[in-house]
Coordinates of C-alpha atoms in Angstrom, one line a residue:
M648 CA 39.5 21.7 13.1
A649 CA 39.5 24.7 15.5
N650 CA 36.4 26.0 13.8
A651 CA 34.7 22.6 14.4
K652 CA 35.8 22.4 18.0
K653 CA 34.3 26.1 18.4
V654 CA 31.0 24.9 16.9
Q655 CA 30.7 21.9 18.9
Q656 CA 31.5 24.1 22.0
C657 CA 28.7 26.6 21.0
L658 CA 26.2 24.0 20.4
E659 CA 26.7 22.1 23.7
K660 CA 26.5 25.5 25.4
S661 CA 23.0 26.2 23.5
N662 CA 21.9 22.5 24.6
A663 CA 21.3 21.7 21.0
K664 CA 19.1 18.4 20.9
Y665 CA 20.3 17.0 17.5
M666 CA 24.1 17.8 18.0
D667 CA 25.5 15.8 15.0
S668 CA 22.9 16.9 12.3
A669 CA 23.5 20.7 13.7
K670 CA 27.1 20.4 13.6
S671 CA 27.0 19.1 10.3
D672 CA 24.9 22.0 8.9
V673 CA 26.7 24.7 10.4
L674 CA 30.0 23.3 9.3
G675 CA 28.8 23.1 5.8
A676 CA 27.6 26.7 5.7
L677 CA 30.9 27.9 7.2
A678 CA 32.8 26.1 4.6
E679 CA 31.0 28.2 2.0
F680 CA 30.8 31.4 3.9
K681 CA 34.2 32.2 5.3
D682 CA 33.3 35.5 7.1
L683 CA 30.6 33.7 9.3
L684 CA 31.7 33.0 13.0
P685 CA 29.7 31.0 15.5
D686 CA 29.1 31.9 19.0
T687 CA 26.2 32.2 21.7
E688 CA 24.2 34.8 22.8
N689 CA 21.3 35.1 25.5
Y690 CA 18.5 35.7 23.1
T691 CA 14.6 36.0 23.2
F692 CA 13.0 33.8 21.0
P693 CA 9.6 34.5 19.4
D694 CA 8.1 32.3 21.8
G695 CA 9.1 34.9 24.6
K696 CA 11.5 32.5 26.3
K697 CA 14.9 33.8 26.8
R698 CA 18.0 31.4 26.8
T699 CA 21.3 30.8 25.4
A700 CA 21.1 30.5 21.6
F701 CA 23.6 29.5 18.7
R702 CA 24.5 32.3 16.6
L703 CA 26.3 32.7 13.2
H704 CA 27.2 36.4 12.6
G705 CA 29.6 38.0 10.2
T706 CA 29.1 39.3 6.6
I707 CA 27.8 37.5 3.2
P708 CA 28.9 38.6 -0.3
V709 CA 26.2 40.3 -2.1
F710 CA 26.3 41.5 -5.7
Y711 CA 25.1 44.9 -6.4
K712 CA 25.5 46.7 -9.6
G713 CA 28.4 44.6 -10.7
N714 CA 30.5 44.9 -7.5
S715 CA 30.6 42.6 -4.4
Y716 CA 29.5 44.0 -1.2
N717 CA 29.4 42.4 2.3
I718 CA 26.1 42.5 4.3
P719 CA 26.3 42.0 7.8
I720 CA 23.7 39.4 9.1
S721 CA 23.0 37.2 12.1
V722 CA 21.3 33.8 12.2
Y723 CA 19.9 32.4 15.6
L724 CA 19.4 28.6 15.5
W725 CA 16.9 26.7 17.8
D726 CA 17.6 24.0 20.0
T727 CA 16.0 21.8 17.6
H728 CA 18.0 22.8 14.8
P729 CA 18.0 21.5 11.8
Y730 CA 14.4 20.5 12.1
Y731 CA 13.0 24.1 12.8
A732 CA 13.7 26.9 10.5
P733 CA 16.5 29.6 11.9
I734 CA 15.9 33.1 12.7
C735 CA 17.6 35.6 10.6
Y736 CA 18.5 39.1 11.0
V737 CA 20.4 42.1 9.0
N738 CA 22.9 44.1 11.6
P739 CA 23.6 47.3 9.9
T740 CA 26.7 49.2 11.2
P741 CA 26.3 52.7 12.6
T742 CA 26.9 54.0 9.1
M743 CA 24.2 52.2 7.7
V744 CA 20.3 52.1 7.7
I745 CA 18.0 49.3 7.2
R746 CA 15.9 49.5 4.0
E747 CA 12.3 47.9 4.8
S748 CA 11.1 45.5 2.2
E749 CA 8.4 42.6 1.9
H750 CA 11.7 40.5 3.0
V751 CA 13.0 42.6 5.8
T752 CA 11.4 44.6 8.6
K753 CA 12.4 47.8 10.3
Q754 CA 13.8 45.8 13.1
G755 CA 16.1 43.9 10.4
R756 CA 14.2 40.5 10.8
V757 CA 14.4 38.4 7.6
F758 CA 11.4 36.7 6.1
L759 CA 11.8 34.4 3.3
P760 CA 9.6 31.8 1.6
Y761 CA 13.0 29.5 2.0
L762 CA 12.3 29.6 5.9
N763 CA 8.6 29.4 5.6
E764 CA 8.8 26.2 3.7
W765 CA 11.9 24.8 5.8
R766 CA 11.9 21.0 6.1
F767 CA 14.9 18.7 7.0
P768 CA 16.5 17.1 5.2
G769 CA 16.5 19.3 2.0
Y770 CA 16.8 22.5 3.6
D771 CA 20.0 23.7 5.1
L772 CA 21.9 26.8 6.3
N773 CA 24.1 26.9 3.1
G774 CA 21.0 27.2 1.0
L775 CA 19.5 29.7 3.3
L776 CA 22.6 32.0 3.1
Q777 CA 22.5 31.7 -0.7
V778 CA 18.8 32.3 -1.0
M779 CA 19.4 35.6 1.1
A780 CA 22.4 36.8 -1.0
M781 CA 20.3 36.4 -4.2
V782 CA 17.4 38.3 -2.6
F783 CA 19.7 41.0 -1.2
Q784 CA 21.1 41.6 -4.7
E785 CA 17.9 42.4 -6.0
K786 CA 16.7 44.7 -3.1
C787 CA 19.7 45.7 -0.7
P788 CA 18.4 45.6 2.9
V789 CA 20.7 48.6 3.9
F790 CA 21.8 51.9 2.6
A791 CA 24.3 54.5 3.8
K792 CA 23.1 57.4 6.2
S793 CA 22.9 60.7 4.4
S794 CA 25.6 63.4 5.4
S795 CA 24.5 66.8 6.4
T796 CA 27.7 68.2 5.1
T797 CA 27.6 67.0 1.6
R798 CA 25.3 66.3 -0.9
N799 CA 24.3 62.4 -2.0
T800 CA 27.8 61.6 -0.8
P801 CA 27.0 58.7 1.9
T802 CA 29.9 56.6 3.3
P803 CA 30.4 53.4 1.1
T804 CA 29.1 50.3 2.9
S805 CA 31.1 47.7 1.1
A806 CA 34.0 45.8 2.4
T807 CA 36.6 47.7 0.8
S808 CA 37.5 50.1 3.5
Q809 CA 40.8 51.1 2.3
Q810 CA 39.5 51.8 -1.1
Q811 CA 36.4 53.9 0.4
K812 CA 38.8 56.1 2.3
S813 CA 40.7 56.9 -0.9
T814 CA 37.4 57.7 -2.9
P815 CA 35.0 59.2 -0.4
T816 CA 33.1 61.5 -2.9
Y817 CA 31.5 58.9 -5.1
P818 CA 28.1 57.2 -4.0
T819 CA 27.8 53.7 -3.1
P820 CA 25.2 51.3 -4.6
Y821 CA 23.0 51.6 -1.5
P822 CA 20.4 54.4 -1.7
A823 CA 20.9 57.3 0.8
A824 CA 18.1 58.2 3.1
N825 CA 16.0 61.1 1.9
P826 CA 18.1 61.3 -1.4
P827 CA 17.6 64.5 -3.8
M828 CA 16.2 63.8 -7.3
P829 CA 18.2 61.2 -9.1
T830 CA 19.4 61.4 -12.6
P831 CA 17.7 59.2 -15.0
Y832 CA 20.9 57.5 -15.8
P833 CA 24.2 56.8 -13.7
T834 CA 26.9 59.3 -14.5
T835 CA 29.6 56.6 -14.3
P836 CA 29.8 53.3 -16.3
M837 CA 29.3 50.5 -13.9
P838 CA 32.5 48.2 -13.6
S839 CA 31.9 45.0 -15.3
Y840 CA 31.9 41.7 -13.5
T841 CA 33.3 38.6 -15.0
G842 CA 34.4 35.1 -13.8
Q843 CA 31.9 34.5 -11.4
P844 CA 28.0 33.9 -11.5
P845 CA 25.8 36.5 -9.9
Y846 CA 23.3 33.9 -8.8
P847 CA 23.7 31.0 -6.8
S848 CA 22.9 27.6 -8.7
T849 CA 19.6 25.9 -8.7
A850 CA 20.9 23.2 -6.6
N851 CA 22.2 25.6 -4.1
L852 CA 18.9 27.6 -3.9
F853 CA 17.0 24.6 -2.9
G854 CA 19.6 23.7 -0.1
S855 CA 20.3 20.1 -1.4
G856 CA 22.5 19.1 1.4
Y857 CA 26.3 20.0 1.2
M858 CA 27.1 19.1 -2.4
N859 CA 26.6 22.8 -3.1
V860 CA 28.8 24.7 -5.7
P861 CA 31.0 27.0 -3.5
Y862 CA 29.4 30.4 -3.3
P863 CA 32.4 32.8 -4.6
Q864 CA 34.3 35.3 -2.2
Q865 CA 34.7 38.4 -4.3
P866 CA 37.7 40.6 -4.3
P867 CA 37.5 44.0 -3.2
A868 CA 35.5 46.2 -5.5
P869 CA 37.4 48.3 -8.1
P870 CA 37.7 52.0 -7.5
I871 CA 35.0 54.3 -9.1
P872 CA 36.4 56.2 -11.9
P873 CA 35.8 60.2 -11.8
L874 CA 33.1 61.7 -13.5
P875 CA 33.6 62.7 -17.1
S876 CA 33.7 66.5 -17.2
A877 CA 31.3 66.7 -20.2
A878 CA 28.7 64.4 -18.6
A879 CA 28.9 66.5 -15.3
S880 CA 28.5 69.6 -17.0
T881 CA 26.1 69.3 -20.0
G882 CA 24.3 66.0 -18.9
T883 CA 24.4 64.6 -22.4
L884 CA 23.9 60.9 -22.7
Q885 CA 27.1 59.3 -23.5
P886 CA 27.3 56.0 -25.2
E887 CA 28.5 54.3 -22.1
H888 CA 25.3 55.7 -20.5
I889 CA 23.1 53.9 -23.0
R890 CA 25.1 50.7 -22.5
V891 CA 24.6 50.9 -18.8
S892 CA 20.9 51.3 -19.2
I893 CA 20.5 48.4 -21.8
L894 CA 22.8 46.1 -19.3
S895 CA 20.3 47.2 -16.7
A896 CA 17.2 46.6 -18.5
L897 CA 18.6 42.9 -19.6
E898 CA 19.5 42.3 -15.9
D899 CA 16.0 43.1 -14.8
K900 CA 14.5 40.8 -17.4
L901 CA 16.7 37.9 -16.4
K902 CA 15.8 38.3 -12.9
V903 CA 12.1 37.9 -13.8
R904 CA 12.7 35.0 -15.7
L905 CA 14.9 33.6 -12.9
R906 CA 12.1 34.3 -10.4
E907 CA 9.8 32.4 -12.7
K908 CA 11.8 29.5 -12.9
I909 CA 12.5 29.3 -9.3
S910 CA 8.9 29.5 -8.4
T911 CA 8.3 26.6 -10.8
S912 CA 11.2 24.6 -9.3
F913 CA 9.9 25.3 -5.8
A914 CA 6.4 24.1 -6.8
E915 CA 7.8 20.8 -8.5
M916 CA 10.0 20.1 -5.7
A917 CA 7.3 20.4 -3.1
S918 CA 5.3 17.9 -5.4
I919 CA 8.1 15.6 -5.5
R920 CA 8.7 15.6 -1.8
E921 CA 5.1 15.0 -1.1
T922 CA 5.1 11.9 -3.5
Q923 CA 8.4 10.9 -2.0
S924 CA 6.6 11.1 1.6
E925 CA 3.6 8.9 0.2
L926 CA 5.7 6.5 -1.7
Q927 CA 8.2 6.0 1.5
A928 CA 5.0 5.5 3.5
G929 CA 3.7 2.8 1.2
Q930 CA 7.2 1.0 1.1
R931 CA 7.1 0.9 5.0
T932 CA 3.5 -0.7 4.7
L933 CA 4.5 -3.1 2.0
R934 CA 7.8 -4.1 4.0
N935 CA 5.4 -4.6 7.0
M936 CA 3.2 -6.9 4.9
I937 CA 6.2 -8.8 3.3
D938 CA 7.6 -9.5 7.0
E939 CA 4.2 -10.6 8.2
L940 CA 3.8 -13.0 5.2
E941 CA 7.5 -14.5 5.6
K942 CA 6.5 -15.2 9.3
Q943 CA 3.2 -17.0 8.3
Q944 CA 5.2 -18.8 5.5
K945 CA 7.6 -20.0 8.1
T946 CA 4.8 -21.3 10.5
L947 CA 2.9 -23.0 7.6
E948 CA 6.4 -24.7 6.5
A949 CA 6.7 -26.0 10.3
Y950 CA 3.1 -27.4 10.1
I951 CA 3.6 -28.9 6.6
F952 CA 6.8 -30.7 8.1
A953 CA 4.9 -31.9 11.4
H954 CA 2.1 -33.1 9.2
Q955 CA 4.4 -35.1 6.9
D956 CA 6.4 -36.5 10.0
K957 CA 3.1 -37.8 11.5
K958 CA 1.9 -39.1 8.3
S959 CA 5.3 -41.2 7.6
E960 CA 5.1 -42.2 11.1
L961 CA 1.4 -43.5 10.6
T962 CA 2.4 -45.2 7.6
R963 CA 5.3 -47.2 9.1
T964 CA 2.7 -48.1 11.9
L965 CA 0.3 -49.6 9.4
A966 CA 3.2 -51.3 7.6
E967 CA 4.3 -53.0 10.6
C968 CA 0.8 -54.3 11.4
G969 CA 0.5 -55.8 8.2
D970 CA -2.5 -57.2 6.1
S971 CA -3.2 -60.2 7.9
D972 CA -4.8 -58.6 10.7
S973 CA -7.0 -56.2 8.7
N974 CA -9.6 -59.1 8.4
K975 CA -10.0 -59.7 12.2
E976 CA -12.8 -58.4 14.2
I977 CA -11.8 -56.0 16.9
N978 CA -13.5 -56.0 20.3
V979 CA -14.2 -52.4 21.2
D980 CA -14.0 -53.4 24.9
N981 CA -10.9 -54.8 24.6
A982 CA -9.5 -51.8 22.4
I983 CA -10.2 -49.3 25.2
D984 CA -8.5 -50.8 28.4
A985 CA -7.3 -48.9 31.7
A986 CA -3.5 -48.5 32.6
T987 CA -3.6 -50.6 35.9
P988 CA -5.9 -53.4 37.4
L989 CA -7.2 -50.8 40.0
H990 CA -8.3 -48.4 37.3
R991 CA -9.7 -51.2 35.2
Q992 CA -12.0 -52.2 38.2
I993 CA -13.2 -48.7 38.6
L994 CA -14.1 -48.4 35.0
S995 CA -15.8 -51.9 35.1
N996 CA -17.9 -51.2 38.3
Y997 CA -18.9 -47.5 36.6
A998 CA -20.2 -49.1 33.7
Q999 CA -22.2 -51.7 35.9
D1000 CA -23.7 -48.9 37.7
L1001 CA -24.9 -47.1 34.3
A1002 CA -26.2 -50.5 33.1
C1003 CA -28.3 -50.7 36.3
D1004 CA -29.7 -47.3 35.7
D1005 CA -30.5 -48.0 32.0
V1006 CA -32.5 -51.4 33.3
I1007 CA -34.3 -49.5 35.7
Y1008 CA -35.4 -47.0 33.1
A1009 CA -36.5 -49.7 30.9
L1010 CA -38.7 -51.3 33.8
G1011 CA -40.3 -48.1 34.0
Q1012 CA -41.3 -47.9 30.5
A1013 CA -42.4 -51.3 30.5
L1014 CA -44.8 -50.6 33.6
K1015 CA -46.1 -47.6 31.8
E1016 CA -47.2 -49.5 28.7
R1017 CA -48.5 -52.4 30.9
K1018 CA -46.2 -55.2 29.7
I1019 CA -45.4 -56.2 33.2
S1020 CA -47.3 -55.8 36.6
V1021 CA -46.5 -53.8 39.4
Q1022 CA -45.3 -56.7 41.6
E1023 CA -43.0 -57.7 38.9
Y1024 CA -41.4 -54.4 38.6
L1025 CA -40.9 -53.9 42.2
R1026 CA -39.1 -57.1 42.5
Y1027 CA -36.7 -56.6 39.6
V1028 CA -36.0 -53.0 40.7
R1029 CA -35.3 -54.3 44.1
D1030 CA -32.8 -56.8 42.9
I1031 CA -31.2 -54.6 40.4
S1032 CA -30.7 -51.8 43.5
R1033 CA -29.1 -54.1 45.4
R1034 CA -26.6 -55.1 42.9
Q1035 CA -26.1 -51.3 41.8
F1036 CA -25.3 -50.7 45.5
I1037 CA -22.4 -53.3 45.6
F1038 CA -21.0 -51.6 42.3
R1039 CA -21.1 -48.1 43.7
A1040 CA -19.6 -49.0 47.1
T1041 CA -16.8 -51.0 45.2
M1042 CA -16.1 -48.3 42.8
Q1043 CA -15.9 -45.6 46.0
K1044 CA -13.5 -48.1 47.6
C1045 CA -11.2 -48.1 44.4
R1046 CA -11.5 -44.4 43.9
K1047 CA -10.1 -44.0 47.5
A1048 CA -7.3 -46.5 46.8
A1049 CA -6.5 -44.8 43.7
G1050 CA -6.2 -41.3 45.2
L1051 CA -9.1 -39.9 43.1
Q1052 CA -11.9 -37.9 44.3
V1053 CA -14.9 -39.6 45.7

């Protein structure tokens, strides 16, 4: 509980944007790697900006030559974690020197394919730390500084400090800086390691959430036995030397095969994730189309209901009218009637006005065809115009009385 509270405080201090996701990721890593501690540091990020950053620092267990050693590291998180890959460093102690490799620079910066392919969800701190441990056990990132007073007797860098004090004359698994010519085989049999897997499981490697198999915390390394006098004096190959050599060759072959399996799994996982993203996009599109079709279906059902309602109403009206009136002739003029007597008078005068226009037009056509004389044309037009004037004057008065525009 105290650890969760400390993580919460550090994330708030570093202005984390995704507090819940980042906190869950950090707590999942701390549950597996007990020697890591959360805090904050004023760190200069690769973009050149210096700001308070969340940091995990401490040691992670690494298996080397059958023994467990603690490698000091630091992991800095962006404020957008876990949606952006962390920044990892190896922090050597004063008695250690960084060993440069394709994964570790001289400054201790760690570069891994796991970081380059970082994508959340699917990648997390727990998986990152386990991948680092696996990479470090193949090529240790630090080695002990060489001593000017002793030959090839660097200070051991494992976590077994009390044991190291009691056996200072035996070399550590880490190579010393500028070492003399090594012997072709180790001079002591390597202590066997049983009961714990030397590699994290495949699920852990790909960072599948926090349902990972806990990464084992190893007990202190057993003391290195003294050198046999016969091997030290004559250099004769002993059976245990051959056994160690065979085990080393077998270990190398297993590592090569494991790397091949991991590469294949990485490619398959990338393909599966891409297919999954495409399927999810298609699923969203189909869901939108289904929602739109459901809306249209509801609208059509409403239209159908209204149509059936009107149809039933029309059927009832026709039934009420009966078949007796079906043979009667209907006067169109009586079928269309105004609402009030005043509006009826406006309609009647307007119709009479239009009728006068039609008569005058017909008289003009008859005059052109010489069916009537000019005198008759003028007489009829004068009479009709007089009547049309009365119709229009009456219509204007009615429109004023009805409040209509004149």
